[in-house]
Amino acid sequence: MEQSKIYGESYRDLLRLAIPSMLTFISTTLMMFFDRLFLSNYSLEALGAAVNAGAIAWGVVFAFQVFTEMSQVVIAQYIGAGKEDKLSSPVWQMLWLVAFSWIIFIPVAIYGAKIFFEPGSLQSQYFIWFVSFGTAFGLVGAGSAYFIGRGETRIVTITAVIGNVVNLVLDYFMIFGVKGLFAPMGVKGAAIATGIGIVVQGILLLILFLRQTNYKVFSWDPEVLKPCIRVGFSPSLSRSAEIIGWGLFFSMMAKAGSVHLIVTSVCHSLLPIFACVGFGLQKAISTITGNWVGAGKIEQIPKLVQKATVVLGLYMAAVALMMYIFPDLLLQLFQNKELDVELSSLIRIGFLLSLGYLFFGGLRNIATGVLSAVGDSWFLMTFGILTIWMFLLIPVYYFIVFSGKSVTFAQTLLLAYGVMGSLVYLARYSSGRWAANASLIKE
């Protein structure tokens, strides 16, 4: 077993935590990517429904995963403070919440579908089945938090791979059906396959966590739960608001016309795969920052942020170079008779603009990593909601839905949203106001 430690600001420590965090993120996004890849060959109508409903459904379940996963920051602060006898307690607080979360997710799945979508529609079917597995997403977050907080990265990687293999196999059979056994289930099958993959990953993490902690059960402890809520609630709420905002964005694209919806659906089916690095850096920075706060070494944070920015820049440059050399490599995955030359050209332009959004979104993730680790709750909650409305949804409604601008203009607005959002978060980080109340645990 790897030993818990206080991290330095080296690239090795940063990547050692970032890579498994990327894999945890990409584990779920890959599942959704494969869903959409198969659905694009099933029908573009099914793909559009999964992207539209998936954005809102993802906002509901991923918020819970982010919340439970953020307990890794409390674990890291305990390690920095030399309180390793308490490392399991934050995870158990999350597990108790996970155990009863189905009481919320099942009604949200049923009644949320009625609120957001036409009853019986493809969007409604996808939303109901996807959200019904919300408890499993929380379980993955809690299990990952323990191992990432301790720096035991291999376990997270292996369970993520297993969950994706299960989803990939089930996707094909459940979407297209098996002749003589069961009929194609389309979007419903895609949602169920993803849910089962997440369940498998979550159960494996739980078993390994219990074995490593000798099955010692920690009781409900409000004093341990409080810092978990402080560090987890705001990021999960802002993440949920942002993703649900994406759902509204897709709804506006659907209102703007089929070209807007198809181009946006394909571009944003690819984006989550490349977003994993920004998210992984955010989680790694949260853990290392928490570690340093617990150890009283907060002055090391700026060097860490600089190194994370270098990693992000090199990664995005590599992706841009790949897209320049092989411009149609990813587009070929979504080949469908409904994608004509004009649509393919619009998708290429849209994806390049989306890569620009990802770079600036990654800068925002880096700043968020520090701010969430120190519990800068008010800022994260308030501006997480305000930025997507001010810089994306309102402009898109006015210029695209109301004024009828092109889908390329819509993707340009997305890039502008990424730029403005990153500037707001980097300004907060640069101000240093978050440092005053950085500690989350009691001495």
XYZ file of C-alpha atoms in Angstrom:
443
model
C 0.000 0.000 0.000
C 1.231 3.484 -0.880
C 1.836 5.713 2.117
C -0.004 8.972 2.670
C 2.263 11.972 2.269
C 2.628 15.722 2.107
C 3.064 16.680 -1.529
C 5.572 19.014 -3.118
C 4.937 21.349 -6.041
C 6.760 19.142 -8.586
C 5.288 18.141 -11.944
C 5.508 14.528 -10.796
C 3.265 15.081 -7.776
C 0.852 17.170 -9.820
C 0.510 14.576 -12.572
C 0.479 11.679 -10.108
C -2.801 13.026 -8.740
C -4.118 14.653 -11.903
C -3.968 11.573 -14.125
C -6.227 9.338 -11.978
C -8.559 12.290 -11.487
C -8.674 12.661 -15.257
C -9.461 8.973 -15.529
C -12.238 9.271 -12.962
C -13.759 12.092 -15.003
C -13.127 10.450 -18.350
C -14.555 7.189 -17.018
C -18.012 8.731 -16.959
C -17.543 10.994 -19.970
C -16.203 8.092 -22.030
C -19.349 6.194 -21.171
C -21.423 9.094 -22.455
C -19.110 9.424 -25.476
C -19.613 5.788 -26.425
C -23.354 6.222 -25.887
C -23.375 9.086 -28.357
C -20.995 7.391 -30.775
C -23.287 4.373 -31.048
C -26.404 6.535 -31.098
C -24.991 8.631 -33.968
C -24.965 5.447 -36.020
C -28.403 4.491 -34.709
C -30.008 7.848 -35.647
C -29.141 11.535 -35.382
C -32.521 12.102 -33.714
C -31.473 9.735 -30.921
C -28.084 11.476 -30.670
C -29.728 14.896 -30.344
C -32.113 13.575 -27.680
C -29.251 12.062 -25.658
C -27.186 15.257 -25.837
C -30.146 17.465 -24.901
C -31.473 15.320 -22.045
C -27.984 14.191 -21.066
C -26.837 17.729 -20.299
C -29.568 18.231 -17.696
C -29.362 14.667 -16.367
C -25.587 14.994 -16.106
C -26.040 18.219 -14.144
C -28.158 16.375 -11.585
C -26.027 13.263 -11.046
C -22.561 14.748 -11.578
C -23.252 17.422 -8.966
C -23.660 14.627 -6.424
C -20.464 12.924 -7.608
C -18.537 16.205 -7.325
C -19.938 16.726 -3.819
C -18.928 13.292 -2.517
C -15.585 13.411 -4.317
C -14.641 16.746 -2.743
C -14.226 14.973 0.596
C -10.739 14.201 -0.749
C -9.779 17.775 0.191
C -10.663 17.137 3.853
C -8.712 13.868 3.691
C -5.707 15.754 2.284
C -5.876 18.331 5.076
C -5.961 15.554 7.671
C -2.827 14.070 6.066
C -1.077 17.453 6.096
C -2.011 17.921 9.764
C -0.768 14.419 10.678
C -4.241 13.088 11.600
C -4.197 9.887 9.579
C -6.416 8.064 12.054
C -9.324 10.179 10.756
C -8.902 9.614 7.019
C -11.855 7.242 6.673
C -14.331 9.425 8.533
C -15.008 11.979 5.727
C -15.636 9.138 3.291
C -18.110 7.514 5.661
C -20.049 10.764 5.948
C -20.400 10.667 2.161
C -21.317 6.978 2.155
C -24.165 7.594 4.597
C -25.492 10.270 2.265
C -25.096 7.934 -0.705
C -27.033 5.175 1.067
C -30.154 7.322 1.313
C -29.756 9.381 -1.865
C -32.024 7.090 -3.920
C -34.951 8.621 -2.009
C -34.186 11.847 -3.901
C -32.975 10.551 -7.248
C -35.966 8.340 -8.112
C -38.564 11.138 -7.734
C -36.246 13.593 -9.518
C -35.920 11.134 -12.414
C -39.683 10.685 -12.765
C -40.939 14.198 -12.142
C -37.916 15.979 -13.619
C -38.591 14.277 -16.959
C -42.147 15.626 -16.884
C -40.930 19.144 -16.146
C -38.178 19.363 -18.758
C -39.399 17.126 -21.589
C -42.450 15.918 -23.453
C -43.798 12.723 -21.780
C -42.780 9.625 -23.720
C -40.190 11.483 -25.834
C -36.680 10.161 -26.408
C -35.351 12.912 -24.136
C -37.722 11.857 -21.370
C -36.688 8.206 -21.633
C -32.990 9.018 -21.455
C -33.415 11.402 -18.513
C -35.461 8.956 -16.402
C -33.080 6.048 -16.757
C -29.872 8.084 -16.443
C -30.907 9.976 -13.301
C -32.225 6.774 -11.700
C -28.588 5.675 -11.351
C -27.629 8.893 -9.502
C -26.792 7.049 -6.280
C -24.056 5.091 -8.076
C -22.384 8.330 -9.231
C -22.143 9.453 -5.596
C -20.621 6.095 -4.667
C -17.923 6.501 -7.329
C -17.156 9.992 -6.002
C -16.837 8.846 -2.380
C -14.665 5.850 -3.224
C -12.408 7.861 -5.526
C -12.010 10.587 -2.879
C -10.415 8.199 -0.411
C -7.834 6.801 -2.801
C -7.018 10.057 -4.596
C -6.781 11.944 -1.290
C -4.175 9.416 -0.168
C -2.393 9.393 -3.529
C -3.251 5.730 -4.223
C -3.949 6.281 -7.884
C -3.721 2.813 -9.410
C -6.961 1.613 -7.827
C -8.957 4.481 -9.316
C -7.454 3.813 -12.744
C -8.250 0.096 -12.743
C -11.850 0.480 -11.584
C -12.432 3.214 -14.188
C -11.210 0.925 -16.967
C -13.412 -1.945 -15.791
C -16.500 0.287 -15.616
C -15.886 1.533 -19.152
C -15.404 -1.938 -20.569
C -18.738 -3.009 -19.045
C -20.464 0.054 -20.517
C -18.884 -0.368 -23.948
C -20.006 -3.981 -24.271
C -23.521 -3.282 -22.999
C -23.879 -0.169 -25.185
C -23.688 -2.083 -28.425
C -26.164 -4.777 -27.461
C -28.637 -2.578 -25.610
C -28.771 0.209 -28.206
C -28.999 -1.992 -31.307
C -30.616 -5.036 -29.685
C -29.899 -8.717 -30.274
C -31.894 -10.482 -32.964
C -34.075 -13.151 -31.455
C -33.428 -12.014 -27.863
C -34.544 -8.401 -27.414
C -35.396 -5.406 -29.567
C -33.196 -2.299 -29.940
C -33.648 0.090 -27.004
C -31.918 3.177 -28.480
C -31.518 6.025 -25.985
C -33.029 3.970 -23.155
C -30.419 1.259 -23.711
C -27.614 3.826 -23.783
C -28.665 5.278 -20.409
C -29.026 1.851 -18.786
C -25.631 0.686 -20.096
C -23.950 3.771 -18.623
C -25.766 3.282 -15.319
C -24.643 -0.342 -15.020
C -21.030 0.627 -15.830
C -21.092 3.242 -13.057
C -22.625 0.749 -10.602
C -19.834 -1.752 -11.283
C -17.160 0.918 -10.812
C -18.750 2.184 -7.593
C -19.137 -1.274 -6.044
C -15.501 -2.146 -6.807
C -14.304 1.074 -5.146
C -16.503 0.406 -2.114
C -15.194 -3.149 -1.682
C -11.573 -2.007 -1.950
C -12.187 0.865 0.477
C -13.742 -1.471 3.049
C -10.909 -3.980 2.708
C -8.219 -1.320 3.076
C -9.855 0.180 6.184
C -10.460 -3.265 7.755
C -14.228 -2.799 7.515
C -14.177 -0.213 10.272
C -17.442 1.731 10.115
C -17.468 5.384 11.205
C -20.722 6.710 12.582
C -22.502 9.837 11.396
C -20.401 12.755 12.664
C -21.699 16.316 12.096
C -18.312 17.802 13.027
C -16.645 15.887 10.189
C -19.574 16.442 7.837
C -19.415 20.251 8.180
C -16.058 20.738 6.403
C -17.145 18.212 3.757
C -20.242 20.301 3.088
C -18.241 23.522 3.111
C -15.757 22.247 0.547
C -18.218 20.216 -1.527
C -21.542 22.033 -1.638
C -20.554 25.149 -3.589
C -18.513 23.369 -6.301
C -21.279 20.789 -6.765
C -23.987 23.450 -6.947
C -22.043 25.630 -9.379
C -21.128 22.578 -11.478
C -24.769 21.516 -11.528
C -25.925 25.008 -12.497
C -23.353 25.113 -15.284
C -24.267 21.713 -16.702
C -27.998 22.394 -16.487
C -27.186 25.667 -18.233
C -25.703 23.543 -20.998
C -29.029 21.735 -21.185
C -30.764 25.073 -21.727
C -28.103 25.922 -24.314
C -28.904 22.732 -26.245
C -32.621 23.447 -25.972
C -32.011 26.861 -27.556
C -29.969 25.220 -30.306
C -32.897 22.894 -30.982
C -35.227 25.889 -31.264
C -32.797 27.574 -33.663
C -33.083 24.667 -36.118
C -31.849 21.191 -36.989
C -28.462 22.422 -38.303
C -27.711 24.183 -35.007
C -28.689 21.099 -33.007
C -26.768 18.555 -35.107
C -23.537 20.595 -35.255
C -23.682 21.388 -31.531
C -24.512 17.775 -30.636
C -21.528 16.337 -32.504
C -19.079 19.008 -31.235
C -20.173 18.562 -27.647
C -20.099 14.794 -27.872
C -16.360 15.154 -28.496
C -15.617 17.928 -25.997
C -15.950 15.922 -22.738
C -13.127 13.622 -23.834
C -10.728 16.568 -24.086
C -12.082 18.320 -20.973
C -10.665 15.598 -18.725
C -7.252 17.287 -18.369
C -8.685 20.545 -17.030
C -10.880 18.641 -14.609
C -8.018 16.365 -13.526
C -5.770 19.357 -12.848
C -8.530 20.939 -10.784
C -8.898 17.856 -8.575
C -5.127 17.434 -8.195
C -4.700 21.093 -7.211
C -7.543 20.742 -4.690
C -5.882 17.750 -3.070
C -2.365 19.218 -2.971
C -3.637 22.609 -1.785
C -5.632 20.894 0.953
C -2.510 18.977 1.915
C -0.507 22.179 2.198
C -3.208 24.052 4.109
C -3.232 21.259 6.678
C 0.563 21.432 6.921
C 0.640 25.253 7.027
C 2.479 25.597 3.685
C 0.041 27.809 1.794
C 2.853 29.900 0.290
C 3.693 27.043 -2.122
C 0.393 27.331 -4.020
C 1.482 29.877 -6.727
C 4.227 27.569 -8.008
C 1.721 24.746 -8.289
C -0.672 26.939 -10.283
C 2.144 27.909 -12.669
C 3.024 24.265 -13.330
C -0.624 23.325 -13.877
C -0.929 26.143 -16.435
C 2.120 24.817 -18.311
C 0.633 21.296 -18.392
C -2.683 22.619 -19.676
C -1.002 24.738 -22.370
C 1.126 21.842 -23.642
C -1.874 19.528 -23.731
C -4.093 21.944 -25.662
C -1.245 22.674 -28.108
C -0.898 18.923 -28.747
C -4.646 18.559 -29.359
C -4.679 21.562 -31.713
C -1.708 20.108 -33.626
C -3.479 16.762 -33.931
C -6.588 18.479 -35.281
C -4.450 20.405 -37.799
C -2.672 17.278 -39.075
C -5.744 15.008 -38.968
C -8.730 17.378 -39.320
C -11.244 14.604 -40.049
C -9.985 11.952 -37.639
C -12.670 12.437 -34.991
C -15.394 13.459 -37.405
C -15.123 10.077 -39.127
C -16.295 8.408 -35.921
C -19.660 10.114 -36.339
C -20.142 9.275 -40.000
C -23.819 9.184 -40.798
C -25.667 9.544 -44.108
C -27.342 12.662 -42.672
C -23.969 14.453 -42.336
C -23.469 16.168 -45.700
C -20.467 18.247 -46.775
C -21.864 21.511 -45.395
C -22.636 20.029 -41.979
C -19.194 18.407 -41.792
C -17.529 21.761 -42.544
C -19.562 23.522 -39.848
C -18.643 20.788 -37.338
C -14.907 21.236 -38.052
C -15.133 24.990 -37.433
C -17.283 24.477 -34.346
C -14.866 21.983 -32.850
C -11.880 24.313 -33.296
C -13.790 27.108 -31.539
C -14.749 24.638 -28.829
C -11.082 23.766 -28.258
C -10.467 27.442 -27.535
C -13.280 27.304 -24.986
C -11.665 24.247 -23.382
C -8.340 26.040 -22.918
C -9.907 28.966 -21.100
C -12.209 26.600 -19.232
C -9.077 24.754 -18.107
C -7.618 27.985 -16.717
C -10.862 28.445 -14.809
C -10.555 24.872 -13.495
C -7.059 25.590 -12.190
C -8.278 28.611 -10.232
C -11.299 26.617 -9.029
C -8.982 23.910 -7.705
C -7.413 26.363 -5.252
C -10.642 28.146 -4.345
C -12.570 24.929 -3.656
C -9.738 23.506 -1.531
C -9.882 26.480 0.816
C -13.682 26.576 0.980
C -14.236 29.843 -0.922
C -17.904 28.875 -0.971
C -19.630 32.188 -1.567
C -17.622 33.046 -4.649
C -17.850 29.587 -6.245
C -21.592 29.327 -5.705
C -22.478 32.860 -6.794
C -20.237 33.264 -9.806
C -20.640 29.667 -10.926
C -24.283 30.508 -11.591
C -23.874 34.110 -12.726
C -21.167 33.532 -15.346
C -23.091 30.995 -17.414
C -26.198 33.186 -17.470
C -24.403 36.481 -18.133
C -21.814 35.276 -20.629
C -23.553 32.359 -22.387
C -27.292 31.813 -21.989
C -28.503 35.418 -22.311
C -26.222 36.199 -25.302
C -27.180 32.916 -27.008
C -30.878 33.587 -26.535
C -30.591 37.105 -27.954
C -28.241 36.444 -30.881
C -29.235 32.875 -31.856
C -32.867 32.294 -30.886
C -34.111 35.879 -31.199
C -31.836 37.275 -33.951
C -31.234 34.059 -35.925
C -27.425 34.124 -36.108
C -25.503 31.106 -37.445
C -24.347 28.048 -35.519
C -20.739 29.237 -35.980
C -21.694 32.476 -34.218
C -23.127 30.344 -31.402
C -19.804 28.500 -31.048
C -18.019 31.860 -31.004
C -20.241 32.937 -28.115
C -19.182 29.738 -26.349
C -15.524 30.717 -26.740
C -16.299 34.203 -25.393
C -17.992 32.596 -22.373
C -14.846 30.560 -21.707
C -12.647 33.670 -21.870
C -14.851 35.781 -19.588
C -15.401 32.979 -17.063
C -11.672 32.317 -16.762
C -10.928 36.019 -16.248
C -13.443 36.220 -13.378
C -12.030 33.170 -11.580
C -8.386 34.083 -12.149
C -9.085 37.570 -10.792
C -10.492 36.013 -7.606
C -7.455 33.749 -7.233
C -5.025 36.624 -7.880
C -6.717 38.782 -5.220
C -5.586 36.370 -2.468
C -8.747 37.017 -0.433
C -9.372 33.293 -0.126
C -6.296 32.725 2.074
C -7.732 34.192 5.289
C -10.001 31.232 6.153
C -8.273 28.399 4.320
C -8.353 25.675 6.990
C -11.339 23.320 6.941
C -10.465 21.100 9.897
C -10.235 21.752 13.617
C -6.874 21.713 15.296
